[in-house]
Short mmCIF file of C-alpha atoms and ligand atoms in Angstrom, two decimals:
data_model
loop_
_atom_site.label_atom_id
_atom_site.label_comp_id
_atom_site.label_asym_id
_atom_site.label_seq_id
_atom_site.Cartn_x
_atom_site.Cartn_y
_atom_site.Cartn_z
CA MET A 1 103.57 58.68 92.37
CA ARG A 2 106.50 60.78 91.13
CA ILE A 3 107.99 64.14 92.67
CA ARG A 4 106.18 65.76 89.81
CA GLU A 5 102.89 64.96 90.47
CA PHE A 6 103.36 65.67 94.11
CA GLN A 7 104.36 68.88 93.77
CA LYS A 8 101.82 69.70 91.17
CA GLN A 9 99.04 68.37 93.62
CA PHE A 10 100.55 70.00 96.68
CA GLU A 11 101.03 73.53 95.02
CA GLN A 12 97.19 73.27 94.35
CA ILE A 13 96.47 73.55 98.08
CA ALA A 14 99.47 75.77 99.03
CA PRO A 15 100.59 77.76 95.82
CA GLN A 16 104.06 78.76 95.18
CA ALA A 17 102.74 82.45 94.56
CA ILE A 18 101.09 83.21 98.04
CA ALA A 19 104.75 82.77 99.58
CA TRP A 20 106.68 85.69 100.42
CA LYS A 21 108.89 87.29 97.63
CA GLY A 22 112.42 85.71 98.02
CA ASP A 23 111.43 82.51 99.98
CA ASN A 24 113.06 79.36 98.91
CA ILE A 25 110.49 76.69 98.42
CA GLY A 26 109.59 73.73 96.42
CA LEU A 27 111.96 71.09 95.32
CA LEU A 28 115.22 72.32 96.77
CA LEU A 29 117.36 68.75 95.98
CA GLY A 30 116.28 65.85 93.92
CA ARG A 31 114.65 64.68 90.97
CA GLU A 32 111.29 65.53 89.62
CA SER A 33 111.28 61.86 87.99
CA ASP A 34 111.82 60.23 91.18
CA THR A 35 108.94 58.02 92.03
CA ILE A 36 108.20 58.53 95.92
CA LYS A 37 108.35 55.74 98.11
CA ASN A 38 107.56 57.34 101.69
CA ILE A 39 107.60 60.88 102.90
CA LEU A 40 108.97 62.16 106.14
CA VAL A 41 107.89 65.53 107.35
CA ALA A 42 109.64 67.55 109.78
CA LEU A 43 109.85 71.55 110.73
CA ASP A 44 113.85 71.36 110.20
CA LEU A 45 116.23 69.34 108.28
CA THR A 46 118.60 68.07 110.92
CA MET A 47 120.75 64.77 110.84
CA ASP A 48 118.77 63.28 112.99
CA VAL A 49 115.93 64.01 110.79
CA ALA A 50 117.80 62.80 107.52
CA GLU A 51 118.85 59.44 108.86
CA GLU A 52 115.35 58.72 110.14
CA ALA A 53 114.19 59.32 106.45
CA ALA A 54 116.85 56.82 105.24
CA LYS A 55 115.93 54.12 108.15
CA LYS A 56 112.54 54.66 107.12
CA LYS A 57 113.08 54.36 103.18
CA ALA A 58 111.61 57.90 102.82
CA ASN A 59 113.00 59.07 99.61
CA CYS A 60 111.34 62.70 100.16
CA ILE A 61 111.41 64.80 103.10
CA ILE A 62 109.27 67.57 103.39
CA THR A 63 110.24 70.62 105.55
CA HIS A 64 108.72 73.75 106.69
CA HIS A 65 112.04 75.82 107.07
CA PRO A 66 114.04 75.60 103.72
CA LEU A 67 117.55 74.28 104.40
CA LEU A 68 118.90 76.43 101.41
CA PHE A 69 118.22 80.03 101.52
CA HIS A 70 121.68 81.57 100.80
CA PRO A 71 123.71 80.83 98.01
CA LEU A 72 126.43 78.44 98.66
CA LYS A 73 129.95 78.74 97.32
CA ASN A 74 130.85 75.04 98.30
CA ILE A 75 129.25 71.99 99.33
CA THR A 76 131.48 70.02 102.06
CA ALA A 77 131.13 68.17 104.95
CA ASP A 78 132.84 70.98 106.82
CA SER A 79 129.39 72.99 107.09
CA ARG A 80 125.97 71.88 108.57
CA VAL A 81 124.07 72.52 105.18
CA GLY A 82 127.18 70.89 103.13
CA GLU A 83 126.99 67.64 105.41
CA LEU A 84 123.37 67.41 104.93
CA ILE A 85 123.29 67.98 101.08
CA LEU A 86 126.12 65.22 101.05
CA PHE A 87 123.88 62.89 102.81
CA LEU A 88 120.91 63.24 101.01
CA THR A 89 122.47 62.91 97.68
CA GLU A 90 124.34 59.95 99.03
CA ASN A 91 121.08 58.37 99.99
CA ARG A 92 119.15 59.79 97.02
CA ILE A 93 116.73 61.51 99.30
CA ASN A 94 114.65 64.36 97.71
CA LEU A 95 113.99 67.72 99.58
CA TYR A 96 111.19 69.76 99.45
CA ALA A 97 110.22 73.00 101.67
CA ALA A 98 106.86 74.45 102.34
CA HIS A 99 107.61 77.65 104.09
CA THR A 100 105.44 80.93 103.90
CA ASN A 101 103.13 78.90 101.48
CA LEU A 102 102.16 76.98 104.16
CA ASP A 103 101.89 79.79 106.73
CA SER A 104 99.59 81.29 104.52
CA VAL A 105 96.85 78.75 103.69
CA LYS A 106 93.77 78.01 105.79
CA TRP A 107 94.87 74.64 106.73
CA GLY A 108 98.33 75.65 107.35
CA VAL A 109 100.64 76.60 110.22
CA ASN A 110 98.11 79.28 111.84
CA PHE A 111 94.85 77.47 111.40
CA SER A 112 96.66 74.38 112.91
CA LEU A 113 97.99 76.77 115.76
CA ALA A 114 94.47 78.21 116.20
CA GLN A 115 92.60 74.79 115.97
CA SER A 116 94.94 72.92 118.61
CA LEU A 117 93.83 75.81 121.26
CA GLY A 118 90.06 75.37 120.34
CA LEU A 119 89.39 78.50 118.70
CA THR A 120 86.28 78.62 116.70
CA ASN A 121 84.92 81.17 114.13
CA VAL A 122 88.89 81.06 112.85
CA GLU A 123 89.77 83.94 109.95
CA ILE A 124 93.14 84.70 108.27
CA LEU A 125 94.33 87.64 110.53
CA SER A 126 96.11 89.42 107.91
CA PRO A 127 94.45 89.05 104.34
CA LEU A 128 96.89 88.81 101.36
CA ASN A 129 97.36 92.10 99.37
CA GLY A 130 97.51 92.56 95.50
CA SER A 131 96.55 88.97 94.63
CA LEU A 132 93.52 89.27 92.94
CA THR A 133 92.79 90.17 89.43
CA GLN A 134 89.33 90.99 87.51
CA ILE A 135 89.01 89.70 84.17
CA VAL A 136 86.39 91.52 81.86
CA VAL A 137 85.74 89.68 78.59
CA PHE A 138 83.02 90.79 75.87
CA VAL A 139 81.11 87.68 74.71
CA PRO A 140 78.27 87.10 72.00
CA HIS A 141 74.85 86.44 73.71
CA ASP A 142 74.66 82.73 72.96
CA HIS A 143 78.38 82.01 73.94
CA VAL A 144 78.16 83.25 77.18
CA GLU A 145 77.99 79.70 78.91
CA VAL A 146 80.95 78.06 77.03
CA VAL A 147 83.03 80.94 77.94
CA ALA A 148 82.13 81.55 81.21
CA ASN A 149 82.12 77.52 81.92
CA ALA A 150 86.05 77.52 80.15
CA MET A 151 87.15 80.33 82.63
CA HIS A 152 85.54 78.52 85.85
CA GLU A 153 87.02 75.22 84.94
CA ALA A 154 90.36 76.70 84.60
CA GLY A 155 89.94 78.04 88.50
CA ALA A 156 88.37 81.49 87.84
CA GLY A 157 85.20 82.70 89.95
CA MET A 158 85.96 81.05 93.17
CA PHE A 159 85.22 83.06 96.09
CA THR A 160 85.20 81.76 99.90
CA LYS A 161 82.94 79.36 99.92
CA TYR A 162 81.20 79.81 96.55
CA ASP A 163 82.49 79.15 93.04
CA GLN A 164 81.10 80.00 89.61
CA CYS A 165 80.56 83.53 90.61
CA SER A 166 80.36 86.02 87.78
CA PHE A 167 78.95 89.13 86.70
CA ARG A 168 76.92 89.62 83.54
CA GLY A 169 75.75 92.90 81.88
CA GLU A 170 74.22 93.07 78.25
CA GLY A 171 75.30 95.68 75.90
CA ILE A 172 75.86 96.36 72.13
CA GLY A 173 79.41 95.70 70.95
CA THR A 174 80.61 97.17 67.61
CA PHE A 175 83.29 96.30 64.96
CA ARG A 176 84.12 96.37 61.29
CA GLY A 177 86.64 93.73 59.87
CA LEU A 178 89.47 95.09 57.39
CA ASN A 179 90.66 93.40 54.43
CA ASP A 180 91.95 89.97 55.59
CA ALA A 181 89.75 89.59 58.68
CA LYS A 182 87.50 86.71 59.23
CA PRO A 183 84.97 87.78 61.54
CA PHE A 184 82.67 85.30 63.31
CA LEU A 185 79.57 87.58 62.97
CA GLY A 186 78.75 89.93 60.08
CA LYS A 187 80.68 90.83 57.06
CA VAL A 188 84.31 92.36 56.27
CA GLY A 189 84.09 96.14 55.59
CA LYS A 190 80.69 96.55 57.10
CA HIS A 191 80.21 98.25 60.71
CA GLU A 192 78.67 95.61 62.58
CA ARG A 193 76.55 96.08 65.78
CA VAL A 194 76.47 92.77 67.89
CA GLN A 195 74.61 92.11 71.14
CA GLU A 196 77.33 90.96 73.80
CA VAL A 197 77.43 90.18 77.30
CA ARG A 198 80.06 91.79 79.37
CA LEU A 199 81.37 88.68 81.73
CA GLU A 200 83.14 89.88 84.79
CA ILE A 201 84.94 87.23 86.39
CA LEU A 202 87.48 87.23 89.47
CA VAL A 203 90.66 85.26 89.46
CA GLU A 204 93.60 84.61 91.58
CA ASN A 205 96.88 86.06 90.28
CA TRP A 206 98.35 82.84 89.67
CA LYS A 207 95.89 81.49 87.69
CA THR A 208 95.55 84.49 85.46
CA SER A 209 97.29 82.80 82.67
CA SER A 210 95.61 79.65 82.45
CA VAL A 211 92.05 81.17 82.74
CA ILE A 212 93.00 83.62 79.73
CA SER A 213 94.18 80.73 77.60
CA ALA A 214 90.79 78.36 78.24
CA MET A 215 88.84 81.74 77.76
CA VAL A 216 90.47 82.48 74.29
CA LYS A 217 90.22 79.04 73.33
CA ALA A 218 86.37 78.86 74.49
CA HIS A 219 85.36 82.25 72.35
CA PRO A 220 84.21 82.26 68.89
CA TYR A 221 85.81 85.63 67.73
CA GLU A 222 88.74 85.99 66.00
CA GLU A 223 90.26 88.77 68.15
CA VAL A 224 88.52 88.39 71.72
CA ALA A 225 88.16 91.96 73.72
CA TYR A 226 89.25 91.46 77.05
CA ASP A 227 90.36 93.45 80.02
CA ILE A 228 92.90 92.13 83.05
CA LEU A 229 92.06 94.61 85.81
CA PRO A 230 94.42 94.13 88.93
CA LEU A 231 92.54 94.84 92.45
CA LEU A 232 93.34 96.36 95.40
CA ASN A 233 90.58 93.87 97.39
CA ARG A 234 92.67 91.71 100.12
CA ASN A 235 92.22 88.13 99.76
CA THR A 236 90.38 86.78 102.71
CA GLU A 237 91.44 83.12 101.66
CA TYR A 238 95.04 83.45 102.05
CA GLY A 239 97.31 85.27 104.49
CA LEU A 240 99.43 85.32 107.55
CA GLY A 241 98.01 84.51 111.09
CA ALA A 242 94.76 83.40 112.12
CA ILE A 243 91.92 84.95 114.57
CA GLY A 244 89.44 82.98 116.29
CA ASP A 245 87.29 82.80 119.64
CA ILE A 246 87.44 80.85 122.62
CA PRO A 247 84.06 79.58 122.98
CA LYS A 248 83.63 80.60 126.41
CA LYS A 249 85.97 83.49 127.94
CA ILE A 250 88.65 82.54 130.34
CA PRO A 251 91.05 84.36 132.43
CA GLN A 252 94.64 85.14 131.83
CA ASN A 253 96.31 82.49 133.80
CA LYS A 254 93.94 79.92 132.44
CA PHE A 255 94.87 80.76 128.70
CA PHE A 256 98.56 80.78 129.77
CA GLU A 257 98.19 77.25 131.06
CA LEU A 258 96.21 76.33 127.93
CA VAL A 259 98.89 77.57 125.76
CA LYS A 260 101.59 75.94 127.92
CA LYS A 261 99.94 72.20 128.03
CA THR A 262 98.57 72.45 124.16
CA LEU A 263 102.04 73.56 122.64
CA GLY A 264 104.56 71.85 125.13
CA VAL A 265 106.12 75.07 126.16
CA ARG A 266 107.71 75.32 129.84
CA ALA A 267 107.53 78.83 130.07
CA LEU A 268 105.74 82.05 128.29
CA LYS A 269 107.45 85.46 127.93
CA TYR A 270 104.54 88.17 127.67
CA SER A 271 103.92 91.66 128.00
CA GLY A 272 100.39 93.75 128.75
CA THR A 273 97.56 92.34 130.52
CA SER A 274 93.90 91.10 129.62
CA ASN A 275 91.29 90.10 132.81
CA MET A 276 89.31 87.55 130.56
CA ILE A 277 90.02 86.21 127.07
CA GLY A 278 87.40 85.44 124.01
CA ARG A 279 89.13 86.65 120.87
CA VAL A 280 92.72 85.43 120.49
CA ALA A 281 95.17 86.01 117.47
CA VAL A 282 97.90 83.74 116.57
CA CYS A 283 101.05 83.48 114.53
CA GLY A 284 103.08 80.49 114.18
CA GLY A 285 106.87 81.52 114.11
CA SER A 286 107.95 85.12 113.68
CA GLY A 287 104.67 86.93 113.87
CA SER A 288 105.68 90.56 114.59
CA GLU A 289 104.24 92.15 111.68
CA CYS A 290 100.91 90.84 112.13
CA ILE A 291 100.41 92.64 115.89
CA ALA A 292 99.06 95.56 114.49
CA ASP A 293 96.26 93.52 112.58
CA ALA A 294 95.82 91.54 115.91
CA VAL A 295 95.10 95.11 117.74
CA SER A 296 92.99 96.69 115.02
CA ARG A 297 90.85 93.46 115.07
CA LYS A 298 90.13 93.62 118.76
CA ALA A 299 91.76 90.39 119.86
CA ASP A 300 92.32 90.47 123.57
CA VAL A 301 95.81 88.24 123.11
CA MET A 302 98.43 87.55 120.41
CA VAL A 303 100.32 84.31 120.75
CA THR A 304 103.65 84.33 118.41
CA ALA A 305 107.09 84.08 118.61
CA ASP A 306 110.40 85.62 118.15
CA LEU A 307 109.28 88.97 119.61
CA LYS A 308 111.73 91.77 120.54
CA TYR A 309 112.23 93.47 123.96
CA HIS A 310 111.06 96.58 122.01
CA THR A 311 108.21 94.89 120.54
CA PHE A 312 106.68 94.00 123.86
CA GLN A 313 107.11 97.38 125.18
CA ASP A 314 105.52 98.91 122.20
CA PHE A 315 102.28 96.88 122.22
CA GLU A 316 102.48 96.68 126.15
CA LYS A 317 99.39 99.06 126.77
CA LYS A 318 97.35 97.81 123.54
CA ILE A 319 97.51 93.92 123.53
CA LEU A 320 98.28 91.14 125.62
CA LEU A 321 101.56 89.88 123.87
CA VAL A 322 102.66 86.18 124.41
CA ASP A 323 105.89 84.70 122.93
CA ALA A 324 105.60 80.98 123.16
CA GLY A 325 108.57 79.92 120.91
CA HIS A 326 109.09 79.52 117.16
CA TYR A 327 109.18 75.83 116.94
CA GLU A 328 106.38 75.59 119.76
CA THR A 329 104.07 77.50 117.80
CA GLU A 330 104.70 75.60 114.43
CA HIS A 331 105.19 71.90 115.17
CA VAL A 332 101.34 71.70 115.53
CA VAL A 333 101.22 71.79 111.59
CA LEU A 334 103.03 68.42 111.00
CA PRO A 335 100.14 66.22 111.75
CA VAL A 336 97.87 68.35 109.56
CA LEU A 337 100.59 68.01 106.75
CA ALA A 338 101.14 64.22 107.04
CA ALA A 339 97.39 63.83 106.88
CA LYS A 340 97.03 66.15 103.77
CA ILE A 341 99.64 64.17 102.11
CA GLN A 342 98.64 60.69 103.26
CA GLU A 343 95.01 61.87 101.80
CA MET A 344 96.88 62.82 98.17
CA PHE A 345 98.57 59.15 98.36
CA LYS A 346 95.23 57.74 98.77
CA ARG A 347 93.72 59.58 95.68
CA ASN A 348 96.54 58.81 93.53
CA ASN A 349 96.45 55.01 94.72
CA HIS A 350 99.90 55.28 96.04
CA SER A 351 100.74 52.91 98.84
CA GLY A 352 103.46 54.94 100.48
CA LYS A 353 103.60 55.92 104.14
CA VAL A 354 103.80 59.32 105.52
CA TYR A 355 105.93 59.79 108.64
CA ILE A 356 106.28 62.52 111.07
CA THR A 357 109.71 62.70 112.37
CA LYS A 358 109.92 61.34 115.85
CA HIS A 359 112.98 63.94 116.86
CA SER A 360 112.29 67.51 118.13
CA THR A 361 114.18 69.63 115.94
CA ASN A 362 114.06 72.58 118.10
CA PRO A 363 117.45 74.28 118.60
CA VAL A 364 116.16 76.30 121.37
CA HIS A 365 116.34 74.79 125.15
CA ILE A 366 115.15 76.12 128.24
CA PHE A 367 116.77 75.56 131.30
ZN1 LIG B 401 109.18 79.15 111.17
#
């Protein structure tokens, strides 16, 4: 399996389009044509991780945090980033980053965090805005199945637990072919009235152009009439954070113990209070911007990281807010990520191994 194929398949389950604008994800260093031997996954790239990859013959490292974020003026061993790039290049190791796209999928960082805490009924906490489009196309009656199927095949009409979703309304389409037109129905120069179906299908923005191409290809008309309508609906399939329930409510202290034990945290920072905890919101890493959604969705507690003093203060009376550490709230995704890639290897009859780094890459220590 080559890096190119890996990218294509991985980005079907963690699309680049759902990442934050300005994030730096995908293949950061390497060659798409390289054949993958083994893969090593880690939250961050450190020299320990890079050396471990070389030792395990893993010629591809997948990290959550992108090593490259700002433009570089030079690549020398004098800087941390430069030294790592030199090492990877000298050892021909590819570097791939899955950052906010991995935060925003239902199997990613936040769902892994929710599942590790034993939450049930888990949903996206802050669904993605502006990612849905409605395609409306007018199809002659006896071609509607062919066109709809082509659009479904290209990925349109999927909604939560359903696929092949569409709406079909009957109506009359009119047209008159001019001069060199070659109408599929009727005659040139004659006003025609045709029984048509108004076919409406929902699509995620990043699939729009391939769905339109498939639709136009399957449509019998010389000129296809269609609308592309951006929707304001939020996309509940993708987004930041997760929210779910503890099956049986537990007191605050017991919840704190659960978080510490599950995530391997020695100390928690928190503000506010909650007697009994049932509804739990989480956002691995820096999740300050999801706190308002946790409050409005009536969570008893929000577990996240990188909280500022004034954020604790602002929400003190609104929600029990817990800072469990950035690394600690994210590392739970590594076994899930490794398992997803191992499944992909299996599907592709690739015999390589997927390793989880044995090193903690957490730069923060507690005394
Ligand atoms: Zn992070």
